PDB file of C-alpha atoms in Angstrom:
ATOM      1  CA  MET A  17      -5.461  70.682  16.063  1.00  0.00           C
ATOM      2  CA  ASP A  18      -8.821  69.086  15.240  1.00  0.00           C
ATOM      3  CA  GLU A  19      -7.838  68.842  11.625  1.00  0.00           C
ATOM      4  CA  MET A  20      -4.670  67.013  12.555  1.00  0.00           C
ATOM      5  CA  ASN A  21      -6.575  64.578  14.841  1.00  0.00           C
ATOM      6  CA  SER A  22      -8.987  63.824  12.092  1.00  0.00           C
ATOM      7  CA  LEU A  23      -6.145  63.133   9.647  1.00  0.00           C
ATOM      8  CA  VAL A  24      -4.587  60.769  12.122  1.00  0.00           C
ATOM      9  CA  LYS A  25      -7.884  59.095  12.767  1.00  0.00           C
ATOM     10  CA  ARG A  26      -8.477  58.705   9.033  1.00  0.00           C
ATOM     11  CA  GLU A  27      -5.087  57.113   8.534  1.00  0.00           C
ATOM     12  CA  THR A  28      -5.739  54.482  11.247  1.00  0.00           C
ATOM     13  CA  THR A  29      -9.410  53.616  10.423  1.00  0.00           C
ATOM     14  CA  GLU A  30      -9.729  53.989   6.644  1.00  0.00           C
ATOM     15  CA  LEU A  31      -7.950  52.127   3.928  1.00  0.00           C
ATOM     16  CA  VAL A  32      -6.946  54.388   1.090  1.00  0.00           C
ATOM     17  CA  PRO A  33      -6.646  52.542  -2.252  1.00  0.00           C
ATOM     18  CA  VAL A  34      -3.156  52.676  -3.702  1.00  0.00           C
ATOM     19  CA  LYS A  35      -3.041  53.770  -7.313  1.00  0.00           C
ATOM     20  CA  LEU A  36      -0.550  52.101  -9.664  1.00  0.00           C
ATOM     21  CA  PRO A  37       1.584  54.315 -11.888  1.00  0.00           C
ATOM     22  CA  GLU A  38       0.117  54.361 -15.373  1.00  0.00           C
ATOM     23  CA  GLU A  39       2.636  52.047 -17.022  1.00  0.00           C
ATOM     24  CA  HIS A  40       2.211  49.484 -14.213  1.00  0.00           C
ATOM     25  CA  GLN A  41      -1.571  49.775 -14.499  1.00  0.00           C
ATOM     26  CA  ARG A  42      -1.368  49.061 -18.209  1.00  0.00           C
ATOM     27  CA  PHE A  43       0.757  45.976 -17.587  1.00  0.00           C
ATOM     28  CA  TYR A  44      -1.559  44.804 -14.786  1.00  0.00           C
ATOM     29  CA  ASP A  45      -4.636  45.497 -17.087  1.00  0.00           C
ATOM     30  CA  LYS A  46      -3.067  43.541 -19.999  1.00  0.00           C
ATOM     31  CA  LEU A  47      -2.119  40.595 -17.838  1.00  0.00           C
ATOM     32  CA  ARG A  48      -5.528  40.389 -16.293  1.00  0.00           C
ATOM     33  CA  ALA A  49      -7.222  40.720 -19.663  1.00  0.00           C
ATOM     34  CA  LYS A  50      -5.039  37.902 -21.105  1.00  0.00           C
ATOM     35  CA  MET A  51      -6.022  35.660 -18.171  1.00  0.00           C
ATOM     36  CA  GLU A  52      -9.695  36.500 -18.591  1.00  0.00           C
ATOM     37  CA  ARG A  53      -9.578  35.618 -22.268  1.00  0.00           C
ATOM     38  CA  PHE A  54      -7.860  32.325 -21.525  1.00  0.00           C
ATOM     39  CA  ILE A  55     -10.524  31.490 -18.934  1.00  0.00           C
ATOM     40  CA  LYS A  56     -13.272  32.337 -21.332  1.00  0.00           C
ATOM     41  CA  GLU A  57     -11.745  30.462 -24.295  1.00  0.00           C
ATOM     42  CA  LYS A  58     -10.838  27.375 -22.303  1.00  0.00           C
ATOM     43  CA  GLY A  59     -13.942  27.179 -20.157  1.00  0.00           C
ATOM     44  CA  VAL A  60     -11.943  27.014 -16.954  1.00  0.00           C
ATOM     45  CA  ASN A  61     -14.128  26.215 -13.949  1.00  0.00           C
ATOM     46  CA  ASP A  62     -15.146  28.989 -11.636  1.00  0.00           C
ATOM     47  CA  GLN A  63     -13.002  27.928  -8.610  1.00  0.00           C
ATOM     48  CA  ILE A  64      -9.822  27.690 -10.684  1.00  0.00           C
ATOM     49  CA  SER A  65     -10.591  30.955 -12.534  1.00  0.00           C
ATOM     50  CA  GLN A  66     -11.062  32.856  -9.309  1.00  0.00           C
ATOM     51  CA  VAL A  67      -7.625  31.652  -8.160  1.00  0.00           C
ATOM     52  CA  ILE A  68      -5.947  32.426 -11.442  1.00  0.00           C
ATOM     53  CA  LEU A  69      -7.361  36.007 -11.379  1.00  0.00           C
ATOM     54  CA  LEU A  70      -5.790  36.551  -7.947  1.00  0.00           C
ATOM     55  CA  ALA A  71      -2.240  36.233  -9.441  1.00  0.00           C
ATOM     56  CA  PRO A  72      -1.888  39.859 -10.663  1.00  0.00           C
ATOM     57  CA  ASP A  73      -3.305  41.305  -7.390  1.00  0.00           C
ATOM     58  CA  LEU A  74      -0.978  39.093  -5.253  1.00  0.00           C
ATOM     59  CA  PHE A  75       2.048  39.857  -7.353  1.00  0.00           C
ATOM     60  CA  VAL A  76       1.546  43.618  -7.096  1.00  0.00           C
ATOM     61  CA  LEU A  77       0.954  43.317  -3.333  1.00  0.00           C
ATOM     62  CA  LEU A  78       4.226  41.282  -2.987  1.00  0.00           C
ATOM     63  CA  ALA A  79       6.131  43.792  -5.039  1.00  0.00           C
ATOM     64  CA  ARG A  80       4.937  46.658  -2.973  1.00  0.00           C
ATOM     65  CA  LEU A  81       5.808  44.899   0.279  1.00  0.00           C
ATOM     66  CA  MET A  82       9.289  44.327  -1.131  1.00  0.00           C
ATOM     67  CA  VAL A  83       9.979  48.070  -1.275  1.00  0.00           C
ATOM     68  CA  ASP A  84       8.147  49.132   1.832  1.00  0.00           C
ATOM     69  CA  LYS A  85      10.663  50.259   4.477  1.00  0.00           C
ATOM     70  CA  ARG A  86       8.274  49.224   7.316  1.00  0.00           C
ATOM     71  CA  VAL A  87       8.577  45.553   6.290  1.00  0.00           C
ATOM     72  CA  PRO A  88      11.307  43.801   8.242  1.00  0.00           C
ATOM     73  CA  LEU A  89      14.191  42.096   6.440  1.00  0.00           C
ATOM     74  CA  GLU A  90      13.013  38.610   7.495  1.00  0.00           C
ATOM     75  CA  ALA A  91       9.588  39.236   5.950  1.00  0.00           C
ATOM     76  CA  LYS A  92      11.227  40.698   2.798  1.00  0.00           C
ATOM     77  CA  ALA A  93      13.165  37.482   2.457  1.00  0.00           C
ATOM     78  CA  ILE A  94       9.844  35.627   2.260  1.00  0.00           C
ATOM     79  CA  VAL A  95       8.411  38.266  -0.049  1.00  0.00           C
ATOM     80  CA  GLY A  96      11.525  37.930  -2.292  1.00  0.00           C
ATOM     81  CA  LEU A  97      11.138  34.178  -2.582  1.00  0.00           C
ATOM     82  CA  ALA A  98       7.483  34.518  -3.532  1.00  0.00           C
ATOM     83  CA  VAL A  99       8.179  37.227  -6.103  1.00  0.00           C
ATOM     84  CA  THR A 100      11.031  35.175  -7.514  1.00  0.00           C
ATOM     85  CA  TYR A 101       8.719  32.099  -7.767  1.00  0.00           C
ATOM     86  CA  PHE A 102       6.221  34.265  -9.623  1.00  0.00           C
ATOM     87  CA  ILE A 103       8.669  35.474 -12.228  1.00  0.00           C
ATOM     88  CA  SER A 104      10.704  32.304 -12.698  1.00  0.00           C
ATOM     89  CA  PRO A 105       9.943  30.365 -15.788  1.00  0.00           C
ATOM     90  CA  ILE A 106      10.856  27.160 -13.855  1.00  0.00           C
ATOM     91  CA  ASP A 107       8.312  26.130 -11.227  1.00  0.00           C
ATOM     92  CA  LEU A 108       6.084  23.267 -10.365  1.00  0.00           C
ATOM     93  CA  ILE A 109       3.427  24.157 -12.878  1.00  0.00           C
ATOM     94  CA  PRO A 110       5.210  26.208 -15.605  1.00  0.00           C
ATOM     95  CA  GLU A 111       3.210  28.871 -17.314  1.00  0.00           C
ATOM     96  CA  LEU A 112       5.093  28.186 -20.545  1.00  0.00           C
ATOM     97  CA  VAL A 113       3.476  24.687 -20.587  1.00  0.00           C
ATOM     98  CA  ALA A 114       0.171  25.206 -18.802  1.00  0.00           C
ATOM     99  CA  GLY A 115      -0.606  28.803 -19.758  1.00  0.00           C
ATOM    100  CA  PRO A 116      -2.439  30.804 -17.113  1.00  0.00           C
ATOM    101  CA  LEU A 117      -3.291  27.609 -15.334  1.00  0.00           C
ATOM    102  CA  GLY A 118       0.382  27.537 -14.361  1.00  0.00           C
ATOM    103  CA  MET A 119      -0.355  30.533 -12.067  1.00  0.00           C
ATOM    104  CA  VAL A 120      -2.205  28.373  -9.594  1.00  0.00           C
ATOM    105  CA  ASP A 121       0.863  27.203  -7.778  1.00  0.00           C
ATOM    106  CA  ASP A 122       2.229  30.698  -7.810  1.00  0.00           C
ATOM    107  CA  VAL A 123      -1.017  31.931  -6.087  1.00  0.00           C
ATOM    108  CA  VAL A 124      -0.779  29.076  -3.486  1.00  0.00           C
ATOM    109  CA  LEU A 125       2.811  29.899  -2.685  1.00  0.00           C
ATOM    110  CA  ALA A 126       2.017  33.645  -2.505  1.00  0.00           C
ATOM    111  CA  VAL A 127      -0.764  32.983  -0.099  1.00  0.00           C
ATOM    112  CA  TYR A 128       1.354  30.848   2.211  1.00  0.00           C
ATOM    113  CA  ALA A 129       4.021  33.483   2.041  1.00  0.00           C
ATOM    114  CA  LEU A 130       1.482  36.137   3.024  1.00  0.00           C
ATOM    115  CA  ARG A 131       0.378  33.986   6.023  1.00  0.00           C
ATOM    116  CA  LYS A 132       3.908  33.977   7.227  1.00  0.00           C
ATOM    117  CA  ILE A 133       4.480  37.646   6.490  1.00  0.00           C
ATOM    118  CA  LEU A 134       1.340  38.604   8.454  1.00  0.00           C
ATOM    119  CA  LEU A 135       2.994  37.114  11.567  1.00  0.00           C
ATOM    120  CA  ASP A 136       5.755  39.732  11.348  1.00  0.00           C
ATOM    121  CA  VAL A 137       4.203  42.691   9.654  1.00  0.00           C
ATOM    122  CA  ASP A 138       1.340  44.784  10.923  1.00  0.00           C
ATOM    123  CA  GLN A 139      -1.822  43.814   9.030  1.00  0.00           C
ATOM    124  CA  SER A 140      -2.629  47.416   8.218  1.00  0.00           C
ATOM    125  CA  ILE A 141       0.657  47.719   6.306  1.00  0.00           C
ATOM    126  CA  VAL A 142      -0.143  44.693   4.223  1.00  0.00           C
ATOM    127  CA  LEU A 143      -3.740  45.840   3.596  1.00  0.00           C
ATOM    128  CA  GLU A 144      -2.502  49.272   2.585  1.00  0.00           C
ATOM    129  CA  HIS A 145      -0.810  47.704  -0.414  1.00  0.00           C
ATOM    130  CA  TRP A 146      -3.720  45.341  -1.458  1.00  0.00           C
ATOM    131  CA  ASN A 147      -5.689  46.491  -4.556  1.00  0.00           C
ATOM    132  CA  GLY A 148      -7.737  43.336  -5.029  1.00  0.00           C
ATOM    133  CA  LYS A 149     -11.488  43.542  -4.984  1.00  0.00           C
ATOM    134  CA  GLN A 150     -11.881  40.780  -2.368  1.00  0.00           C
ATOM    135  CA  ASN A 151     -10.974  40.990   1.346  1.00  0.00           C
ATOM    136  CA  LEU A 152      -7.282  39.878   1.453  1.00  0.00           C
ATOM    137  CA  LEU A 153      -7.725  37.826   4.690  1.00  0.00           C
ATOM    138  CA  ASP A 154     -10.727  35.998   3.141  1.00  0.00           C
ATOM    139  CA  VAL A 155      -8.587  35.359  -0.032  1.00  0.00           C
ATOM    140  CA  ILE A 156      -5.782  33.898   2.088  1.00  0.00           C
ATOM    141  CA  SER A 157      -8.161  31.759   4.078  1.00  0.00           C
ATOM    142  CA  SER A 158     -10.009  30.480   1.057  1.00  0.00           C
ATOM    143  CA  VAL A 159      -6.871  29.597  -0.977  1.00  0.00           C
ATOM    144  CA  VAL A 160      -5.270  27.804   2.088  1.00  0.00           C
ATOM    145  CA  LYS A 161      -8.479  25.840   2.633  1.00  0.00           C
ATOM    146  CA  THR A 162      -8.633  24.734  -0.989  1.00  0.00           C
ATOM    147  CA  ALA A 163      -4.892  24.468  -1.774  1.00  0.00           C
ATOM    148  CA  ASP A 164      -4.840  20.647  -1.653  1.00  0.00           C
ATOM    149  CA  GLU A 165      -7.759  20.491  -3.960  1.00  0.00           C
ATOM    150  CA  LEU A 166      -6.239  23.106  -6.286  1.00  0.00           C
ATOM    151  CA  VAL A 167      -2.776  21.671  -6.749  1.00  0.00           C
ATOM    152  CA  GLY A 168      -2.649  18.473  -4.738  1.00  0.00           C
ATOM    153  CA  GLN A 169      -1.333  17.715  -1.306  1.00  0.00           C
ATOM    154  CA  ASN A 170       2.117  16.695  -2.541  1.00  0.00           C
ATOM    155  CA  MET A 171       2.501  19.961  -4.366  1.00  0.00           C
ATOM    156  CA  VAL A 172       1.364  21.989  -1.404  1.00  0.00           C
ATOM    157  CA  THR A 173       4.021  20.218   0.637  1.00  0.00           C
ATOM    158  CA  LYS A 174       6.629  20.976  -1.865  1.00  0.00           C
ATOM    159  CA  LEU A 175       5.679  24.674  -2.106  1.00  0.00           C
ATOM    160  CA  LYS A 176       5.757  24.923   1.726  1.00  0.00           C
ATOM    161  CA  GLU A 177       9.154  23.206   1.876  1.00  0.00           C
ATOM    162  CA  LEU A 178      10.446  25.485  -0.866  1.00  0.00           C
ATOM    163  CA  LEU A 179       9.184  28.664   0.843  1.00  0.00           C
ATOM    164  CA  PHE A 180      10.029  27.870   4.486  1.00  0.00           C
ATOM    165  CA  SER A 181      13.262  25.966   4.073  1.00  0.00           C
ATOM    166  CA  LYS A 182      14.770  28.724   1.852  1.00  0.00           C
ATOM    167  CA  ALA A 183      13.393  31.506   4.100  1.00  0.00           C
ATOM    168  CA  LYS A 184      15.193  29.881   7.177  1.00  0.00           C
ATOM    169  CA  LYS A 185      18.498  29.893   5.247  1.00  0.00           C
ATOM    170  CA  LYS A 186      18.354  33.662   4.485  1.00  0.00           C
TER     171      LYS A 186
END
């Protein structure tokens, strides 16, 4: 019985890193390496580069939440919109035109989506799926605080409208 109690205690107090399947890890590593090369070659400033490098981690988190049975349907609608925005070639700052800099608006939208998702989903479930090196709640707070500076107030307004007006329709 003590062994069972320690397992239960471990599950509720420790975060266990989630390992990606090998093929997904290779894709993630390639994407991250491509972004790092772009940052180095173009001399992207530190604030923007840190935001760009969040994109793969946020995308993986959202994809995992999409398939987690513990995530309610309403939250999955928000997740679905954010994932769709990530993979769509048509967005406010298209990657086809801006390269990895085009990921900034994707990151901002993902962070606003996660703020909304955390209202409906237990924080431990969301954190269970996070593989990023930084504290997820700090990441969300930091990106929200600097969103206007990163993409401009008008674009933040458009991203919020896109996310929350479509989520209400679903």
